[in-house]
Coordinates of C-alpha atoms in Angstrom, one line a residue:
X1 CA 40.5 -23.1 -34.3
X2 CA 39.1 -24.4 -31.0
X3 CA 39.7 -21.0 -29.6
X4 CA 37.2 -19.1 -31.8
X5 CA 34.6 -21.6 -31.6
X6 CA 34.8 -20.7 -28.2
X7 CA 35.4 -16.9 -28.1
X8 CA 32.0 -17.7 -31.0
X9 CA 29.4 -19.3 -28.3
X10 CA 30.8 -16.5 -25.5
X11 CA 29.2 -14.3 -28.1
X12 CA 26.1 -16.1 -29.0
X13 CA 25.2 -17.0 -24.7
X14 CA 26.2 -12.9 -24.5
X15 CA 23.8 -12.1 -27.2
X16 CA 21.2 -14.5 -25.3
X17 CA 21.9 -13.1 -21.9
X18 CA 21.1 -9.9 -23.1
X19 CA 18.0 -10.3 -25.5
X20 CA 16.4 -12.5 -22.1
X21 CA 17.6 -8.9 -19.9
X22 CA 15.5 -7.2 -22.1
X23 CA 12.9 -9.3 -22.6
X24 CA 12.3 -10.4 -18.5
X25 CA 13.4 -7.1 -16.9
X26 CA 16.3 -8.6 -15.0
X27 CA 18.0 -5.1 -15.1
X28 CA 14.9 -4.0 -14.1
X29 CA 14.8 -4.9 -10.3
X30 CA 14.7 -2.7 -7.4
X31 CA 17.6 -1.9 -5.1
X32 CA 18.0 -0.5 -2.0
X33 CA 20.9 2.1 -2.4
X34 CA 19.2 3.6 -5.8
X35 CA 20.1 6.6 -4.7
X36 CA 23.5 6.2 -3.0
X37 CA 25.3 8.7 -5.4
X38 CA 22.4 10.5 -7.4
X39 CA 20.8 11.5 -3.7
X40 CA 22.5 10.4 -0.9
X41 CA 20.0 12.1 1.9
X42 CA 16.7 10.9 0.0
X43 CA 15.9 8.7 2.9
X44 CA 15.8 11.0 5.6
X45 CA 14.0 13.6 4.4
X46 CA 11.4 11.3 3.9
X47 CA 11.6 10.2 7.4
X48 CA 11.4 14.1 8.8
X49 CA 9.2 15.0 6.5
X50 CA 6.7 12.0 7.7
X51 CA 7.9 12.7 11.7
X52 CA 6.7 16.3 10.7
X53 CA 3.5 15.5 9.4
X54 CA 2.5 12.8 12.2
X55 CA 3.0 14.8 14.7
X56 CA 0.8 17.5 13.3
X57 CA -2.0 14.9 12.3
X58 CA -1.3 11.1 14.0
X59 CA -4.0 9.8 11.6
X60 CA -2.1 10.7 8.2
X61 CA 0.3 7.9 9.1
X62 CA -2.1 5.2 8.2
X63 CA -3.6 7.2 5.2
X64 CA -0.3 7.5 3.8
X65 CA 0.0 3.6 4.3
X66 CA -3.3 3.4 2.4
X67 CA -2.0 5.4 0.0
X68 CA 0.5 2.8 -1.2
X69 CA -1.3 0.5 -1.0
X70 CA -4.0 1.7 -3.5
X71 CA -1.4 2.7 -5.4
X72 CA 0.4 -0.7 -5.3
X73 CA -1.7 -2.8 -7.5
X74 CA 0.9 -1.2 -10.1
X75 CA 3.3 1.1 -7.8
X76 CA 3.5 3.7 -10.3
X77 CA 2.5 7.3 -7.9
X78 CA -0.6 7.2 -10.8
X79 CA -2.8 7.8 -7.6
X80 CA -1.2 10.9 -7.2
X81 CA -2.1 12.4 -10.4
X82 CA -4.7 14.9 -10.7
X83 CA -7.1 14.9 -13.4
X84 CA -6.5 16.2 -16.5
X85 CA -8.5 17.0 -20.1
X86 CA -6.8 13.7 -21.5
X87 CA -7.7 11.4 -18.5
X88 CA -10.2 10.4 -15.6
X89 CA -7.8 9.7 -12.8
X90 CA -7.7 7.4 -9.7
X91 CA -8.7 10.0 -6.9
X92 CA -12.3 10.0 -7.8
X93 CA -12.6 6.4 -7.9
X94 CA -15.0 4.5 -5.9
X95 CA -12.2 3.1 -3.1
X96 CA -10.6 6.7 -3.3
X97 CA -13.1 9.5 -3.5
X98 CA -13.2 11.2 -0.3
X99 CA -11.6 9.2 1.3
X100 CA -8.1 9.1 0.1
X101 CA -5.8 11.7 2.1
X102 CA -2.2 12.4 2.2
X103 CA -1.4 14.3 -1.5
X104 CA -0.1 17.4 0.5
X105 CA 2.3 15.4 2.5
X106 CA 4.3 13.9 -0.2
X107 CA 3.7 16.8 -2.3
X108 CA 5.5 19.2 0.9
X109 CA 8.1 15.6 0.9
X110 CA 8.7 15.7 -2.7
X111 CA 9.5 19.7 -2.7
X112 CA 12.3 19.2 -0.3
X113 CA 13.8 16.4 -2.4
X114 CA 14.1 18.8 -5.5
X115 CA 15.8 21.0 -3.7
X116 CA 18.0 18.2 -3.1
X117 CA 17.9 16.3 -5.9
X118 CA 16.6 17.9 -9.1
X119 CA 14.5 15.2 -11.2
X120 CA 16.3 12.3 -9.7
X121 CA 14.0 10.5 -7.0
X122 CA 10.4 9.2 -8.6
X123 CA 7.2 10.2 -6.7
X124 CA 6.4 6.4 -6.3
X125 CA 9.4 6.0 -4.2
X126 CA 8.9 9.0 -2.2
X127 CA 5.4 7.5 -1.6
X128 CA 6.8 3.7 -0.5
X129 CA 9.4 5.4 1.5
X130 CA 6.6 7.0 3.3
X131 CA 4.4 4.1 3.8
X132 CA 7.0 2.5 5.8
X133 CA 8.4 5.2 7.9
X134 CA 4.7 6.0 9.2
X135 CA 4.1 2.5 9.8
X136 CA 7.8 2.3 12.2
X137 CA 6.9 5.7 13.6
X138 CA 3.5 4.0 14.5
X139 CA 5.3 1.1 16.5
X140 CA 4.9 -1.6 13.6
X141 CA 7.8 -3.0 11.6
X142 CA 10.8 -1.9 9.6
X143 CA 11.5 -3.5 6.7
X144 CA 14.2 -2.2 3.5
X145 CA 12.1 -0.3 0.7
X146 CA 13.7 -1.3 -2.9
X147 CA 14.0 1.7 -4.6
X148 CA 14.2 2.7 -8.3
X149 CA 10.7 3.0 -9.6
X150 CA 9.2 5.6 -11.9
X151 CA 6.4 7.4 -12.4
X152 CA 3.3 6.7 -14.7
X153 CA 1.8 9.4 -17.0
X154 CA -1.2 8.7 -16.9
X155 CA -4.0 6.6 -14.4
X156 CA -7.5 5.7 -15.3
X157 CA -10.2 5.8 -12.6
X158 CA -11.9 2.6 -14.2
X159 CA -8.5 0.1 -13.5
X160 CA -8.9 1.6 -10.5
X161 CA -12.2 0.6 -10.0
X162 CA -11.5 -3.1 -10.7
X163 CA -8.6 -3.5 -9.3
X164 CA -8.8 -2.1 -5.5
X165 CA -10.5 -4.6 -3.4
X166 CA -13.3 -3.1 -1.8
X167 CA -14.9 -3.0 1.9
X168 CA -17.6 -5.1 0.8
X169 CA -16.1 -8.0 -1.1
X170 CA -16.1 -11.5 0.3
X171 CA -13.2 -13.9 1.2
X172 CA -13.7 -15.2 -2.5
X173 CA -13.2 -11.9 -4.1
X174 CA -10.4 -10.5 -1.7
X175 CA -8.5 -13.6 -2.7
X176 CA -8.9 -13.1 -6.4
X177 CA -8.1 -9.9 -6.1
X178 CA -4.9 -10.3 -4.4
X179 CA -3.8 -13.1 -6.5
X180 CA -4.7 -11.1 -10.1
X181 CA -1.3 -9.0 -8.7
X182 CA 0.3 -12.2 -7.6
X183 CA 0.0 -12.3 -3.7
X184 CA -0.9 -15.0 -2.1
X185 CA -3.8 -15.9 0.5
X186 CA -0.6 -15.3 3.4
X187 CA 0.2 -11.9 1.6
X188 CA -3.9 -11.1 1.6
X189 CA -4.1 -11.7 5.8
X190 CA -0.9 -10.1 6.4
X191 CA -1.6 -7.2 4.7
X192 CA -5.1 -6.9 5.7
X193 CA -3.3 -6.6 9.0
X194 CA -2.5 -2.6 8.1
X195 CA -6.2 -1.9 9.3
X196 CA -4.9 -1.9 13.1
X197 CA -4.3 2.1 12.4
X198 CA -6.5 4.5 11.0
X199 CA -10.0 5.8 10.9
X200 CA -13.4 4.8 8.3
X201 CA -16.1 6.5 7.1
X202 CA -19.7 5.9 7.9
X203 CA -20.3 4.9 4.4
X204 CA -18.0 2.0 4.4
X205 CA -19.2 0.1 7.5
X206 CA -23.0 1.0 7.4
X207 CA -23.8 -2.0 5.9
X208 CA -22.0 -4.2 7.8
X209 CA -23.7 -3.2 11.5
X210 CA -26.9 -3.2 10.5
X211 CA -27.1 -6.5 7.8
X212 CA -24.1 -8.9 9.2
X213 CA -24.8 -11.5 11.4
X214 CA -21.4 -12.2 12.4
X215 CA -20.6 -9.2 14.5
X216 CA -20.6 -8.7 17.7
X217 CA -24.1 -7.3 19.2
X218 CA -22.5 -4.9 21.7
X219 CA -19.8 -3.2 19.1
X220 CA -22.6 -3.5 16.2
X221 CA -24.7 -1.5 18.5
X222 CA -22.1 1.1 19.8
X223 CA -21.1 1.9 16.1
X224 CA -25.5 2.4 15.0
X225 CA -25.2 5.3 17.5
X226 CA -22.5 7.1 15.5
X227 CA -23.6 5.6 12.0
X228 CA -27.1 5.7 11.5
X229 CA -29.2 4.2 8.5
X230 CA -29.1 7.4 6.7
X231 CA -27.1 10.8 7.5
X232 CA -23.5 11.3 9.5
X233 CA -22.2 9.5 5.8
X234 CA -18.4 10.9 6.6
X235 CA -18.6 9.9 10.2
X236 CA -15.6 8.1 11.5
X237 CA -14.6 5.6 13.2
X238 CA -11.5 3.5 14.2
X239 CA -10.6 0.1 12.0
X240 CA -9.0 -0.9 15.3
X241 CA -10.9 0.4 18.4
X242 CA -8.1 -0.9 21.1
X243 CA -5.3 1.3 19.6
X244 CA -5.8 3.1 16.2
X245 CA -2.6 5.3 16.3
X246 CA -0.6 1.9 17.2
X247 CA 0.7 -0.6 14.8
X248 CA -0.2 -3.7 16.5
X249 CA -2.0 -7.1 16.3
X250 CA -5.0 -6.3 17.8
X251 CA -6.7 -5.4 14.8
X252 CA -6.7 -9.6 14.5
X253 CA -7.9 -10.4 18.1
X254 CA -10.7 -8.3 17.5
X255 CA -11.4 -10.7 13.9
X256 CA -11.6 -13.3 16.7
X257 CA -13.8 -11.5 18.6
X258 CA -16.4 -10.4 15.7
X259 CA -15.5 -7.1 15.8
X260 CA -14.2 -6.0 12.5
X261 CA -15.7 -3.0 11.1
X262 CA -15.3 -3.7 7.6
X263 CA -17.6 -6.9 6.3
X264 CA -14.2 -7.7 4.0
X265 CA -11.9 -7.6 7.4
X266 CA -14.3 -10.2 9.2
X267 CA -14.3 -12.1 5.8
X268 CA -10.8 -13.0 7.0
X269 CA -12.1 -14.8 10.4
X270 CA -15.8 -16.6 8.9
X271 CA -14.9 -20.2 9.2
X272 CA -12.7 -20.6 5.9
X273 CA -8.7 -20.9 5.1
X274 CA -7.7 -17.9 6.6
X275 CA -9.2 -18.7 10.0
X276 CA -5.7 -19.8 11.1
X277 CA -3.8 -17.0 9.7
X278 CA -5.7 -14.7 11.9
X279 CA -5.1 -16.9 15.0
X280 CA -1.7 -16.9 14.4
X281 CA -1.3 -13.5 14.4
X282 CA -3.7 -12.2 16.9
X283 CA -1.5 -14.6 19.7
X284 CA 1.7 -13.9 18.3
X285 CA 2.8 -10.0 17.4
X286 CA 5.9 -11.2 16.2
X287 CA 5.0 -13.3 14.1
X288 CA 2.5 -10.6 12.4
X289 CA 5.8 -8.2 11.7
X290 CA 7.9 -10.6 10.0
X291 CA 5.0 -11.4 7.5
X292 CA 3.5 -8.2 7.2
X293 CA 7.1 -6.7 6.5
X294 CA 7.5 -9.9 3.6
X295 CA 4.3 -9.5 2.2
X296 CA 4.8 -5.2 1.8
X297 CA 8.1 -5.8 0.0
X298 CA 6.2 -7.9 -2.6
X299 CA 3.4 -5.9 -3.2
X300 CA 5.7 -2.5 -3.3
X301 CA 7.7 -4.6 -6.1
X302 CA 4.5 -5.4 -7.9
X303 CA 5.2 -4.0 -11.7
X304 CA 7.1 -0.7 -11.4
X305 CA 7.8 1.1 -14.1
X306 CA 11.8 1.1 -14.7
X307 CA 14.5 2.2 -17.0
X308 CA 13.2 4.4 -19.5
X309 CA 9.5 3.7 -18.7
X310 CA 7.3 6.1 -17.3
X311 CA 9.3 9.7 -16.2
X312 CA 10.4 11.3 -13.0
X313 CA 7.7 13.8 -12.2
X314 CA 8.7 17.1 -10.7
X315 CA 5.2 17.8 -9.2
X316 CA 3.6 14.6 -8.3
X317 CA 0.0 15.3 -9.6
X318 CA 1.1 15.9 -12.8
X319 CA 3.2 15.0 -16.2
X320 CA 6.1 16.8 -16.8

């Protein structure tokens, strides 16, 4: 008797264990060796194929960074999906359009894996793979990219709209938008610190040299000779004028020194909450890597599509 009673509740907390797996996703987490058996070499053909493309073009490092990262407020590859007669897609939105760069490289990436690896490895992996071997091949910090996500079907150009902060937002929005995906005011400064590489448009720091008081006169007035009032809108400069092919901290000294180019960047060093985030890390490098590597992990694991969800696109800008 005593024995099925208990061979009874073994099935009942079985039952459980599995209704609260499907329910909260706990088979749904990401892991490291994904591909161990399914496609073994998955990781460095990434890693060639982003050697490759750096070498060609040292600044498609950092928009392949940016990449992930505007497609990380869901880390689906949805920013890699062309539009199509049933939906308005992400490239054309307003933190996108023009300016983001990068499709051919995991599109030549994700070519090589198929050879490899028919419909096995997602285009959303390939794409946070990527992120992180142009940030180490850029001097900055590795860190272990869960693997395992898939791909959306679709992407909408208005989420896209609301949810990627935006050049011009202040401390107050960049925090609510950070923490609508779950990342903290820690995660926002860390990240923020990916700025130290790449290059701007005109259009995005206009604004900012010409109306914000809390810039440096010198840099404001070196910048209104490249970026005028009107005109030169695609002009570009460096988010990090010391070393903009470098993964470093000096993207925060110069928040110390009021000379951010984005108005959202100097947000981060205005006299509020993050002041001492941004002194931390502009005096110690180290210190910047280990939390920028911690916060990257989170944000790469925020809501992926697993299990049967989504698909495994053979040509990353569009459905099967």
């Amino acid at each position: 008797m005593f024995g099925k009673e208990k061979m009874t509740t073994y099935k009942f907390l079985l039952l459980i264990l599995i209704v609260t797996s499907a329910v909260f996703g706990v088979n749904a987490k990401l892991s490291t060796n994904y591909y161990s058996s399914t496609c073994p070499k998955i990781q460095s053909i990434v890693e060639e194929g982003i050697i490759k493309a750096i070498k060609n073009e040292t600044r498609i490092g950092a928009s392949l960074l940016r990449l992930h990262f505007h497609d990380c407020f869901g880390c689906d590859a949805s920013v890699l999906l062309d539009d199509t007669g049933s939906f308005i897609g992400e490239k054309t939105a307003v933190a996108n359009n023009n300016s983001a760069r990068g499709f051919n490289v995991i599109d030549d990436i994700k070519a090589k894996v198929e050879k490899a690896c028919p419909r096995v490895v997602s285009c959303a992996d390939i794409l946070a793979l990527a992120a992180r071997d142009s940030v180490v091949y850029l001097g900055g910090p590795f860190w272990e990219v869960g693997l395992g996500r898939r791909d959306s079907t679709t992407a909408s150009r208005s989420a896209a709209n609301t949810s990627i902060p935006q050049p011009t937002f202040n401390l107050s929005a960049l925090i609510t938008s950070f923490a609508a995906q779950g990342l903290s005011l820690n995660d926002l400064v860390a990240l923020a610190g990916g700025h130290t590489i790449g290059l701007c448009r005109c259009t995005s720091f206009r604004a900012r040299i010409y109306n914000d008081s809390n810039i440096d006169a010198s840099f404001a007035k070196s910048l209104q000779n490249k970026c005028p009032r009107s005109g030169n809108d695609n002009k570009l400069a460096p988010l990090d004028l010391q070393t903009p092919t470098f993964f470093d901290n000096s993207y925060f000294k110069n928040l110390v020194n009021r000379k951010a180019l984005l108005h959202s960047d100097q947000e981060l060093f205005n006299g509020s909450s993050s002041d001492s985030l941004v002194k931390k890390y502009a005096a110690d490098n180290a210190a910047f890597f280990k939390d920028f590597a911690k916060s990257i992990v989170k944000m790469s694991n925020i809501k992926p599509l697993t299990g049967s969800k989504g698909q495994i696109r053979v040509n990353c800008r569009k459905v099967n």
